PDB file of C-alpha atoms in Angstrom:
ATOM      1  CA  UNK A 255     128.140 -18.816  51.823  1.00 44.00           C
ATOM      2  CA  UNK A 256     127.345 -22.483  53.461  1.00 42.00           C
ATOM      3  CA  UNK A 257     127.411 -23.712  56.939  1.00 52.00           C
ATOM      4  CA  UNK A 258     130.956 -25.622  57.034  1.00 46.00           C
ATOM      5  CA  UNK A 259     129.776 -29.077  56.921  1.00 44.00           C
ATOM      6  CA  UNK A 260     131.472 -32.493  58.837  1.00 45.00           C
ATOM      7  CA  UNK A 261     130.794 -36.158  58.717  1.00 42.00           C
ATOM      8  CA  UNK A 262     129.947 -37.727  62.265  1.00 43.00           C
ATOM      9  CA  UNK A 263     128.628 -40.729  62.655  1.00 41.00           C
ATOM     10  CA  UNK A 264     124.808 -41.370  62.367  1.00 41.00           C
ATOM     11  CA  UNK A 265     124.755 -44.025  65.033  1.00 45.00           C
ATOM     12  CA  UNK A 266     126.597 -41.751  67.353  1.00 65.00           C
ATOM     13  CA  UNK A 267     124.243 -38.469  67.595  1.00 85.00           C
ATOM     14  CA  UNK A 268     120.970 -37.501  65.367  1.00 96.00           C
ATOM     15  CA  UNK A 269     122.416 -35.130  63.318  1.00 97.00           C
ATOM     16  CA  UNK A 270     123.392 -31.794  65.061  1.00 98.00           C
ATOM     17  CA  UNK A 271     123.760 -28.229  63.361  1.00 98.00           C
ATOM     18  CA  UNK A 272     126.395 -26.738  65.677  1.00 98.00           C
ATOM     19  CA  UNK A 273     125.651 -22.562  66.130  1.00 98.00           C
ATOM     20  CA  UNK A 274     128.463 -20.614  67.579  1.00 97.00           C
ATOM     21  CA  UNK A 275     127.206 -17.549  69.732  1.00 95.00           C
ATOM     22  CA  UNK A 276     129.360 -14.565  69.157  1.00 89.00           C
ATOM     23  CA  UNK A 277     126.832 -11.764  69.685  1.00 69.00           C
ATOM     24  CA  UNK A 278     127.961 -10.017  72.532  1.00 53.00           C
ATOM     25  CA  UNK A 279     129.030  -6.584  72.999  1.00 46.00           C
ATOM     26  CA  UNK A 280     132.385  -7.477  74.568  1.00 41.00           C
ATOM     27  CA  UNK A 281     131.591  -4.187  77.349  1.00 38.00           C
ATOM     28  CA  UNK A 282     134.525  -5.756  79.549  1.00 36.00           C
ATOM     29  CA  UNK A 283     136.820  -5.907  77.256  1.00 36.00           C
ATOM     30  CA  UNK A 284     136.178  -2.782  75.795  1.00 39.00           C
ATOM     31  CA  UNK A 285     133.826  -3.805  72.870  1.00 48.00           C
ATOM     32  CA  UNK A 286     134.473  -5.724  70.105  1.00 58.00           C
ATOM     33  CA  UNK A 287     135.109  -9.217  69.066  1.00 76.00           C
ATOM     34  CA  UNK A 288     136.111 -11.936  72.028  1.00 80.00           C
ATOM     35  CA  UNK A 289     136.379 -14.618  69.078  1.00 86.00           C
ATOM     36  CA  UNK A 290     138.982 -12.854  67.638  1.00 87.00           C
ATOM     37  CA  UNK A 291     141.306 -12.493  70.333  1.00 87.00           C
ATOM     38  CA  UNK A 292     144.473 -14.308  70.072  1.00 88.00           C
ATOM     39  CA  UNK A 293     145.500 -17.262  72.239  1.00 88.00           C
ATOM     40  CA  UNK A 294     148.375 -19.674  71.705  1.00 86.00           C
ATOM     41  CA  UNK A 295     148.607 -18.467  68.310  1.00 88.00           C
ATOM     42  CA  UNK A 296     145.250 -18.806  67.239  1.00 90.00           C
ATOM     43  CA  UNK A 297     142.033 -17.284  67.588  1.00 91.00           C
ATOM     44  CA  UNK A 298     139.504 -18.182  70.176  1.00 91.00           C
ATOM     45  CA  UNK A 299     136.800 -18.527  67.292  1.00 94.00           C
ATOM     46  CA  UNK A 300     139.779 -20.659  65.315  1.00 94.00           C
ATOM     47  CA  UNK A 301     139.692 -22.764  68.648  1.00 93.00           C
ATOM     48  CA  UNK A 302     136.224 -23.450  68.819  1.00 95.00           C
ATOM     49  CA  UNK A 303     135.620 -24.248  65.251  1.00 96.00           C
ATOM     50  CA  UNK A 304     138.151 -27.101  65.606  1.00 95.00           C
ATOM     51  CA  UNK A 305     136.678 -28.463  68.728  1.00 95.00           C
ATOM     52  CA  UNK A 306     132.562 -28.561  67.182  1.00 97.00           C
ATOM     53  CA  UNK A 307     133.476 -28.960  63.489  1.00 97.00           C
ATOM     54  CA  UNK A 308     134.191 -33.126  64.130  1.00 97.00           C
ATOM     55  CA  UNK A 309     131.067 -33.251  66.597  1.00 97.00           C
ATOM     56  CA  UNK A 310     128.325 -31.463  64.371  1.00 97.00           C
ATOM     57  CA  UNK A 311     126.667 -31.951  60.996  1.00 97.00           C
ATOM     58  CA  UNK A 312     127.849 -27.961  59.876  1.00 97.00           C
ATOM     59  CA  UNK A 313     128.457 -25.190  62.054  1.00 98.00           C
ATOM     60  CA  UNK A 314     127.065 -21.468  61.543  1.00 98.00           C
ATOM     61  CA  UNK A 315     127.694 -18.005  63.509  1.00 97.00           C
ATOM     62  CA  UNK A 316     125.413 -16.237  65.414  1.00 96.00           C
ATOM     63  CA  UNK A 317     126.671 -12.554  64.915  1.00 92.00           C
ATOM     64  CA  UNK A 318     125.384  -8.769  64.591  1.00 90.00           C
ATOM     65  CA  UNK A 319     127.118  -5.935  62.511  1.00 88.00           C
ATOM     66  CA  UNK A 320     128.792  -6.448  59.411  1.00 89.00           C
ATOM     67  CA  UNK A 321     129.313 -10.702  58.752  1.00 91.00           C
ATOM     68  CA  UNK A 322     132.096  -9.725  56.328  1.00 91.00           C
ATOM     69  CA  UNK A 323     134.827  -9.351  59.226  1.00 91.00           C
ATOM     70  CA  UNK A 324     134.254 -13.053  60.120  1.00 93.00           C
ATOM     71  CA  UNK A 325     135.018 -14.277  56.381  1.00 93.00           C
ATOM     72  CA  UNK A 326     138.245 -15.932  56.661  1.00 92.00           C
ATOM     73  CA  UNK A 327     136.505 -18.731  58.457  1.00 94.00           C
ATOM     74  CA  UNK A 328     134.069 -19.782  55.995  1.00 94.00           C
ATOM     75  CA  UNK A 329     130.996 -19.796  58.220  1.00 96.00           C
ATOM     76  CA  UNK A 330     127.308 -18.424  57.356  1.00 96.00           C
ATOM     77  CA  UNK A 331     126.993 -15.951  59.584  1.00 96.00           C
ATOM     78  CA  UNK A 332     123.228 -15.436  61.079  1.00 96.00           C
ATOM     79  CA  UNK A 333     122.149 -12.493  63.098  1.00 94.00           C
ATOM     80  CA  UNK A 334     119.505 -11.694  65.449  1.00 93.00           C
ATOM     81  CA  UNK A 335     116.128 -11.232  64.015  1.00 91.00           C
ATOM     82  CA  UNK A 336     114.660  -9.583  67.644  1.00 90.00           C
ATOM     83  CA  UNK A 337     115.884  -6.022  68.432  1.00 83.00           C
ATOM     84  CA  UNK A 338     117.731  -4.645  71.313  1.00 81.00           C
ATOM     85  CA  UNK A 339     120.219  -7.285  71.922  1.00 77.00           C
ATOM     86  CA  UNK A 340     118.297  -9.481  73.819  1.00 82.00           C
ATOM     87  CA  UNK A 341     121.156 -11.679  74.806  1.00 90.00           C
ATOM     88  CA  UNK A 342     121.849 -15.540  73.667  1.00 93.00           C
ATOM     89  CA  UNK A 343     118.355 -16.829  73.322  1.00 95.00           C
ATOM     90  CA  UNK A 344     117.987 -14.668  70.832  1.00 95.00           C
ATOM     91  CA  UNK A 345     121.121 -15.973  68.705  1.00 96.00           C
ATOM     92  CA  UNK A 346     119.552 -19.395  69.436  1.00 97.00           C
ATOM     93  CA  UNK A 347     116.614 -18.950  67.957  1.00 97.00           C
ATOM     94  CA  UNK A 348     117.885 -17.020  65.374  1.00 97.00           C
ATOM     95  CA  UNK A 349     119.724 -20.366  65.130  1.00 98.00           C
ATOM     96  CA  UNK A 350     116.677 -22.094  65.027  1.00 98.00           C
ATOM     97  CA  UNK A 351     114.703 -20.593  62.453  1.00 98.00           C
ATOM     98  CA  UNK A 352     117.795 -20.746  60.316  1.00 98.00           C
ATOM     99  CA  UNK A 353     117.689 -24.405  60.639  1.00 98.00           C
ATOM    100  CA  UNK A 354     114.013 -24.687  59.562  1.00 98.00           C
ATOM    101  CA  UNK A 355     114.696 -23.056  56.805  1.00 98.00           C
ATOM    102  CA  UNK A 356     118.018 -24.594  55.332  1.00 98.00           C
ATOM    103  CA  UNK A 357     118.801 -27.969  56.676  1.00 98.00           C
ATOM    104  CA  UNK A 358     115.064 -29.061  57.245  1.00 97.00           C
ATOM    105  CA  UNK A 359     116.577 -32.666  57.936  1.00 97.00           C
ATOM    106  CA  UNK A 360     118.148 -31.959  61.244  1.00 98.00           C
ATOM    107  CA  UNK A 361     116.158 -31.560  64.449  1.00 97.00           C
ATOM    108  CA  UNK A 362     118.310 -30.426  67.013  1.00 98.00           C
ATOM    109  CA  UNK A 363     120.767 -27.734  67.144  1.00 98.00           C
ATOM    110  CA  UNK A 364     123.759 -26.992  69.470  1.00 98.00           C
ATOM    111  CA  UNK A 365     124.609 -23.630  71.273  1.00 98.00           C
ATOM    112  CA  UNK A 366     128.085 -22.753  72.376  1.00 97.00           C
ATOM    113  CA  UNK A 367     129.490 -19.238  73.350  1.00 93.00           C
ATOM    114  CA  UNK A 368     132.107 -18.703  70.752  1.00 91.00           C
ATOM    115  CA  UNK A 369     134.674 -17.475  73.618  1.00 89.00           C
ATOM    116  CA  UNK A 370     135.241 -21.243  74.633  1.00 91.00           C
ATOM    117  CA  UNK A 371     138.069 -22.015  73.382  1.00 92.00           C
ATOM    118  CA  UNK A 372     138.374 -25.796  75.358  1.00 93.00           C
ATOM    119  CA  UNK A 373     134.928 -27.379  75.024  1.00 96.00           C
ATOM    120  CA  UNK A 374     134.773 -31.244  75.071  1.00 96.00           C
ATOM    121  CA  UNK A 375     135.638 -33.475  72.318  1.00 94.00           C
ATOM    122  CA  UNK A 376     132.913 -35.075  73.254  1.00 96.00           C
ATOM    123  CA  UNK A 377     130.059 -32.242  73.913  1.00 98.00           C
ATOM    124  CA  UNK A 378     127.405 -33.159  71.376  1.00 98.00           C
ATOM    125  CA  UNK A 379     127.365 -36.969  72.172  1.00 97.00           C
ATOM    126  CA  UNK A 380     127.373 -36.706  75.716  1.00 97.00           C
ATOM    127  CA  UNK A 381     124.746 -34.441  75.903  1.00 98.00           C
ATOM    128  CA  UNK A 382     122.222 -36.578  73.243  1.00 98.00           C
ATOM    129  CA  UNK A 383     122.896 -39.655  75.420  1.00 97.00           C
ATOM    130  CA  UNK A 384     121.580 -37.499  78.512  1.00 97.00           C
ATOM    131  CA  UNK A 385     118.714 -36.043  76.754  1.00 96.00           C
ATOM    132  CA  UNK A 386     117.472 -39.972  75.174  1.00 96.00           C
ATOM    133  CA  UNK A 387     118.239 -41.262  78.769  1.00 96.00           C
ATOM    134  CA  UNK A 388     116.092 -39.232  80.846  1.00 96.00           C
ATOM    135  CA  UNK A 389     113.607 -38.175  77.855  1.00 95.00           C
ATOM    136  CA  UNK A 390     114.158 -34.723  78.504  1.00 96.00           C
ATOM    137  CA  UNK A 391     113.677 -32.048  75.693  1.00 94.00           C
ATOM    138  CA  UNK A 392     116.792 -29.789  76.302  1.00 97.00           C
ATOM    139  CA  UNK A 393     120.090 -30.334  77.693  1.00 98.00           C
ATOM    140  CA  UNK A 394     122.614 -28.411  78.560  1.00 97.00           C
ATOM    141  CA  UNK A 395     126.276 -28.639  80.374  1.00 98.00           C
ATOM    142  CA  UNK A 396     127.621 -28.067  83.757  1.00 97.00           C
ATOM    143  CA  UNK A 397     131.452 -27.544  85.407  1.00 96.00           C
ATOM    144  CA  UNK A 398     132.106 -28.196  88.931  1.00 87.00           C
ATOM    145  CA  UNK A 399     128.923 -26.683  90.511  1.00 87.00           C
ATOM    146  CA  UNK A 400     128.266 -24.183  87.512  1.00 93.00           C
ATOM    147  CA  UNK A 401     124.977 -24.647  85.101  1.00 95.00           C
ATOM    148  CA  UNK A 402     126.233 -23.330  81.522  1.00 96.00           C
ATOM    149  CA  UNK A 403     123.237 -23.210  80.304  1.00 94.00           C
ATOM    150  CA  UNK A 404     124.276 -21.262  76.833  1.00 95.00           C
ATOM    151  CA  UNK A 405     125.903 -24.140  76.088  1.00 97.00           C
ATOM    152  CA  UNK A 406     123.007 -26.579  74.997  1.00 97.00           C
ATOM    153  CA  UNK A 407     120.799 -28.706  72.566  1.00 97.00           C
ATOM    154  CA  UNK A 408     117.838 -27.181  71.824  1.00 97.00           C
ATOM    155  CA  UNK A 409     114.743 -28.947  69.352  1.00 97.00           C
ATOM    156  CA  UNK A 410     114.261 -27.027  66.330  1.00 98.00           C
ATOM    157  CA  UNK A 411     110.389 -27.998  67.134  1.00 97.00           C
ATOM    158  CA  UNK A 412     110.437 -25.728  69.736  1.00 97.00           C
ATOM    159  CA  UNK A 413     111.560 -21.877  67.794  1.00 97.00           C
ATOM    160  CA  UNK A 414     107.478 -20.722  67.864  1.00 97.00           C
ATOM    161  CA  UNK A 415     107.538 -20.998  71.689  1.00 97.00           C
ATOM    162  CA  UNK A 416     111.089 -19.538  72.250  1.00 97.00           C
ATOM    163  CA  UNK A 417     109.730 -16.326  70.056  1.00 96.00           C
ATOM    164  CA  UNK A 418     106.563 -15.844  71.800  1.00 95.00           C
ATOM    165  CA  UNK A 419     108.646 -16.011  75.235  1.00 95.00           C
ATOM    166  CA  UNK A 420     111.273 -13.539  73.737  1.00 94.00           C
ATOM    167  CA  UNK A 421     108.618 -11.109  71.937  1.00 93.00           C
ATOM    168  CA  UNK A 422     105.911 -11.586  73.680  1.00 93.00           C
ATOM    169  CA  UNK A 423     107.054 -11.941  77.388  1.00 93.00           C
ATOM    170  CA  UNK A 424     110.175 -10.232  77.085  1.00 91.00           C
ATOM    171  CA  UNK A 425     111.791 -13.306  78.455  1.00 92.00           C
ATOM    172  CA  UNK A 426     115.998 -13.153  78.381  1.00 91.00           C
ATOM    173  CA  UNK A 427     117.477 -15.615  81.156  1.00 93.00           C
ATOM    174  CA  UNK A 428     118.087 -18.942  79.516  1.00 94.00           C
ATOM    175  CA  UNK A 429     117.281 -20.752  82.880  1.00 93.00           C
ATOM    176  CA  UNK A 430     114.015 -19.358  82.916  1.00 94.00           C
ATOM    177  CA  UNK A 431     113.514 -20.540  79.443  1.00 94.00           C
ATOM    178  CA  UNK A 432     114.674 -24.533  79.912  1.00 95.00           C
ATOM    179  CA  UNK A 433     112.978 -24.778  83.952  1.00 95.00           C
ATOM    180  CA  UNK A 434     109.460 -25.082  81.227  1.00 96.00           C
ATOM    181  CA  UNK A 435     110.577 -28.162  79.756  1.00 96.00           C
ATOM    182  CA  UNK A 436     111.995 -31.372  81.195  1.00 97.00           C
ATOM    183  CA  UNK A 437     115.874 -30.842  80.863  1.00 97.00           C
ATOM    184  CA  UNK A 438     119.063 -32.865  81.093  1.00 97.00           C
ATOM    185  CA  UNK A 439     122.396 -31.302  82.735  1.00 97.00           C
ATOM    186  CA  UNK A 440     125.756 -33.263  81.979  1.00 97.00           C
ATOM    187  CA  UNK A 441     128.286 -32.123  84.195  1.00 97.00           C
ATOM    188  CA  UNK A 442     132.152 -32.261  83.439  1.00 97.00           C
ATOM    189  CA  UNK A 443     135.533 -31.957  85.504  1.00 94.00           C
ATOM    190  CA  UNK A 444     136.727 -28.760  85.623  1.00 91.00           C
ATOM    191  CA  UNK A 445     140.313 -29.661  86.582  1.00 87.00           C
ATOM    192  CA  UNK A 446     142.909 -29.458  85.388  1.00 85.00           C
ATOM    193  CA  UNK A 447     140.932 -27.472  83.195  1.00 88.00           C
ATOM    194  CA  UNK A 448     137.312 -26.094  82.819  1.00 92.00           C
ATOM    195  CA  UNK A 449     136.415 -27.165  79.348  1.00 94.00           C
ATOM    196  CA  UNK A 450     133.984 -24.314  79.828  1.00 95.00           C
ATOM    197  CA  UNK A 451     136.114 -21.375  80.326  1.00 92.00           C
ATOM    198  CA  UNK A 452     135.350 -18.392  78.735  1.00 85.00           C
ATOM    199  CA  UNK A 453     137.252 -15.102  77.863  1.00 76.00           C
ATOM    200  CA  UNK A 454     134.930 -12.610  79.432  1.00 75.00           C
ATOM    201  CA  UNK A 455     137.859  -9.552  80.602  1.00 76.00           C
ATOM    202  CA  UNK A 456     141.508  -8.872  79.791  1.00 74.00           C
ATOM    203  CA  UNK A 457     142.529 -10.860  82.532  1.00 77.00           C
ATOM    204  CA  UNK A 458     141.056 -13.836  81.459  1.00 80.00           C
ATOM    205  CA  UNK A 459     142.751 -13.574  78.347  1.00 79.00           C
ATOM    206  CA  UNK A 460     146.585 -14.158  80.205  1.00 78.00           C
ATOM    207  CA  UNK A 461     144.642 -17.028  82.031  1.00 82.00           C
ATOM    208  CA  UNK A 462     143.533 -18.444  79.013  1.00 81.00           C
ATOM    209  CA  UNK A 463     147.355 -18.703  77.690  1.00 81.00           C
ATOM    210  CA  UNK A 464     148.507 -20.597  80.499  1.00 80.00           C
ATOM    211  CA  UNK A 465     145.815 -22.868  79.601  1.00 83.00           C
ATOM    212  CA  UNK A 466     145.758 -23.192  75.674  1.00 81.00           C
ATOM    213  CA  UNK A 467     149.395 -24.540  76.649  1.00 77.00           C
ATOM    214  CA  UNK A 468     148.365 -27.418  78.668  1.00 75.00           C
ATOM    215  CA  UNK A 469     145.484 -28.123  76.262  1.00 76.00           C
ATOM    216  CA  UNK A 470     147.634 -28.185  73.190  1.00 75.00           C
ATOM    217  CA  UNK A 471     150.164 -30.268  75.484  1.00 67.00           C
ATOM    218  CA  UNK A 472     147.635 -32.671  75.933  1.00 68.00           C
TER     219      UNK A 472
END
């Protein structure tokens, strides 16, 4: 299976392999897939796909377990290669090293947490013109007053360092990871709505209705 593939426009962004994170355990929701849940008719994963696929030169998913139950969507499907579950860096370099290996042309790769259903139409440019502005080496996107850092470019260059830190030092907390290299933060409105909410409890999952209906109004 190949990563879905999209034109975008060269002069626009360097090309950009777009990895959705989808890793977690879910232990708020009671385990399982948050991609998969249902809002507005479609799945948050279905959401997310159609918001990246235009921005990115292919998308993959980060996932553990058995890839087949994410086959309707036509994604490769990369797990973790470090055990234990040790959280989103490890899905981004997992990321990483897949890019290496497979699309050897592109040089940076973008992170988003595959329960976003409402991320910016324009994520991936805004946050290259950041990163070439203030020649910074990672960037990553802000709400309001709220650093998301999972959501972020990242230089392929850079997967040796990010598995020494993870193997080696045990390191987990994203933030700790970007504060060692000059970094860019782009920060967006988050009214009338957080283009960074995410679907983290059941809750959140009635809140996200109310707003996949003003988003699809819009």
């Amino acid at each position: 299976m190949k990563a879905v593939t999209t034109d975008i426009s060269a002069a626009r962004v360097p090309p950009t392999l777009g990895v959705l994170l989808a890793g977690g355990l879910a232990r708020r929701m009671g385990g399982g897939d948050k991609p998969m849940r249902i809002i507005g008719g479609r799945t948050i994963l279905e959401r997310v796909i159609a918001r990246l696929a235009p921005q990115c030169s292919g998308l993959i998913l980060n996932a553990n377990g058995d890839p087949a139950r994410f086959a309707a969507y036509g994604l490769q499907v990369v797990a973790d290669d470090v055990p234990g579950f040790p959280g989103p860096l490890a899905g981004i370099l997992a990321a990483l090293d897949w890019t290496a290996a497979n699309r050897p042309e592109i040089e940076w790769v973008l992170s988003a947490a595959g329960d976003c259903p409402f991320l910016p139409r324009d994520l991936v440019a805004q946050l290259h013109d950041a990163r070439a502005r203030e020649n910074a080496q990672l960037a990553v996107a802000a709400s309001g007053e709220q650093s998301h850092p999972v959501i972020g470019l990242w230089r392929v260059a850079l997967r040796k360092e990010l598995r020494d830190a993870l193997v080696d030092e045990d390191l987990r907390k994203i933030d700790r990871w970007t504060a060692r290299y000059p970094l860019a933060t782009v920060t967006w409105p988050s009214e009338p709505l957080d283009p960074f909410f995410n679907a983290n409890t059941v809750e959140d999952i009635a809140e996200a209705e109310r707003l996949a209906a003003l988003d699809d109004a819009s």
